[in-house]
Amino acid sequence: MRMFEKRVDALMTDLILSPAQPIGPVEDYLFRVEFARGSPHIHMVVWIEDAPGVQDPEDCPDVIEFIDRYITCQMPDEKADPELHKIVSEVQIQSRNHSKTCRKGNVSCRFGFPRQPMDKTIIASAPWNDDEDTGGNMKGAEKAKDANDAQEKECGTKDSKKSKKSKKFVGKKQREAKEKLKPVRDFLMDANASFEDLSDLLEKCKMTHDKYQETVKALTSGMVVMMKHEPKDCWVNGYNPDLLRAWNANMDIQFILDEFSCIMYMMSYVAKPNTR
């Protein structure tokens, strides 16, 4: 434990906080070392000075540029950078054989692998508005009935009903999107399949690029970063090249969009007891 913490301290002081600034000028950081199934790993949040925020997910080039500058999930060229290619191959590739941990929560992979290929990094958000996901898509008689019912109920009850209806609507849209993307997933799961690029994959799936983008966005219920990567990179976890070269162990580095969820995540680990 002490040796591992010393290694973490060295990573912070000698690299992340160094003048090289591999992820930008650091304002503050918080981390917790956890032992899971016998292996120590770190949960860490790093605040970067003047990091941009998302106001409009459809128009945030500064955020996209910031993310692409420090994070990638692409396989390095073996000839151009054999050292980094070797490290990524050994520690950053998710197995196609999903484990019990992957399927926790009755899903095929709670970590989202294989990741949806993208020809550029985007901030994806659900392609519907509040009206639609709370009943704006219903017919007149149903809407009128809901309006009358709503007037007779207290605010808390109305909010609860709206929330349940919203979740039901989002769940339905996500199931429909998963079904439409099943051909894409099947190809990505096939170890013998190969594609030149995303266009080649979509052509095999008989899906247009616009329809693919729209369907992928429907998988989300909020804002999500979808990194640029080719189909061949869909099993590569996000990393920072400089940090990975020094750390030489698996990492999952992400740009935070939901501050509240991040706080809840970190606090749950700060208060979590170690089990060895």
PDB file of N, CA and C in Angstrom, residues 11 21 27 29 31 89 91 103 106 111-112 163 204-205 259 275:
ATOM      1  N   LEU A  11       3.742  10.194  -9.463  1.00  0.00           N
ATOM      2  CA  LEU A  11       2.989  10.513 -10.682  1.00  0.00           C
ATOM      3  C   LEU A  11       2.477  11.946 -10.626  1.00  0.00           C
ATOM      4  N   GLN A  21       3.126  19.941 -17.795  1.00  0.00           N
ATOM      5  CA  GLN A  21       1.666  20.057 -17.820  1.00  0.00           C
ATOM      6  C   GLN A  21       1.016  19.119 -18.856  1.00  0.00           C
ATOM      7  N   GLU A  27      -5.069  23.117 -11.031  1.00  0.00           N
ATOM      8  CA  GLU A  27      -5.458  23.975  -9.915  1.00  0.00           C
ATOM      9  C   GLU A  27      -5.568  23.189  -8.612  1.00  0.00           C
ATOM     10  N   TYR A  29      -6.487  18.809  -6.965  1.00  0.00           N
ATOM     11  CA  TYR A  29      -6.764  17.408  -7.271  1.00  0.00           C
ATOM     12  C   TYR A  29      -7.204  16.681  -6.013  1.00  0.00           C
ATOM     13  N   PHE A  31      -7.709  12.382  -4.782  1.00  0.00           N
ATOM     14  CA  PHE A  31      -7.692  10.985  -5.208  1.00  0.00           C
ATOM     15  C   PHE A  31      -7.874  10.058  -4.025  1.00  0.00           C
ATOM     16  N   SER A  89      -1.691  -1.757 -26.239  1.00  0.00           N
ATOM     17  CA  SER A  89      -2.090  -3.135 -26.559  1.00  0.00           C
ATOM     18  C   SER A  89      -2.182  -3.995 -25.306  1.00  0.00           C
ATOM     19  N   VAL A  91      -2.470  -2.850 -21.910  1.00  0.00           N
ATOM     20  CA  VAL A  91      -3.245  -2.420 -20.732  1.00  0.00           C
ATOM     21  C   VAL A  91      -4.521  -1.631 -21.031  1.00  0.00           C
ATOM     22  N   ARG A 103     -21.336  -7.269 -16.958  1.00  0.00           N
ATOM     23  CA  ARG A 103     -22.778  -7.479 -17.101  1.00  0.00           C
ATOM     24  C   ARG A 103     -23.566  -7.080 -15.860  1.00  0.00           C
ATOM     25  N   ASN A 106     -27.628  -6.122 -15.314  1.00  0.00           N
ATOM     26  CA  ASN A 106     -28.409  -6.753 -16.381  1.00  0.00           C
ATOM     27  C   ASN A 106     -28.226  -6.049 -17.730  1.00  0.00           C
ATOM     28  N   PHE A 111     -19.753  -0.796 -19.138  1.00  0.00           N
ATOM     29  CA  PHE A 111     -18.696   0.164 -19.484  1.00  0.00           C
ATOM     30  C   PHE A 111     -18.836   0.665 -20.926  1.00  0.00           C
ATOM     31  N   GLY A 112     -19.831   0.134 -21.643  1.00  0.00           N
ATOM     32  CA  GLY A 112     -20.130   0.648 -22.980  1.00  0.00           C
ATOM     33  C   GLY A 112     -19.269   0.112 -24.101  1.00  0.00           C
ATOM     34  N   SER A 163     -41.633  12.918 -14.029  1.00  0.00           N
ATOM     35  CA  SER A 163     -40.360  12.213 -14.007  1.00  0.00           C
ATOM     36  C   SER A 163     -40.517  10.769 -14.460  1.00  0.00           C
ATOM     37  N   LYS A 204     -21.845  -1.463 -44.776  1.00  0.00           N
ATOM     38  CA  LYS A 204     -22.142  -2.882 -44.545  1.00  0.00           C
ATOM     39  C   LYS A 204     -23.427  -3.058 -43.732  1.00  0.00           C
ATOM     40  N   CYS A 205     -23.711  -2.084 -42.878  1.00  0.00           N
ATOM     41  CA  CYS A 205     -24.921  -2.135 -42.041  1.00  0.00           C
ATOM     42  C   CYS A 205     -26.122  -1.486 -42.717  1.00  0.00           C
ATOM     43  N   GLU A 259     -21.074  17.592 -13.054  1.00  0.00           N
ATOM     44  CA  GLU A 259     -20.318  17.809 -11.816  1.00  0.00           C
ATOM     45  C   GLU A 259     -20.954  17.089 -10.633  1.00  0.00           C
ATOM     46  N   THR A 275     -11.565  -3.420   1.227  1.00  0.00           N
ATOM     47  CA  THR A 275     -11.708  -4.867   1.438  1.00  0.00           C
ATOM     48  C   THR A 275     -10.580  -5.536   0.687  1.00  0.00           C
TER      49      THR A 275
END
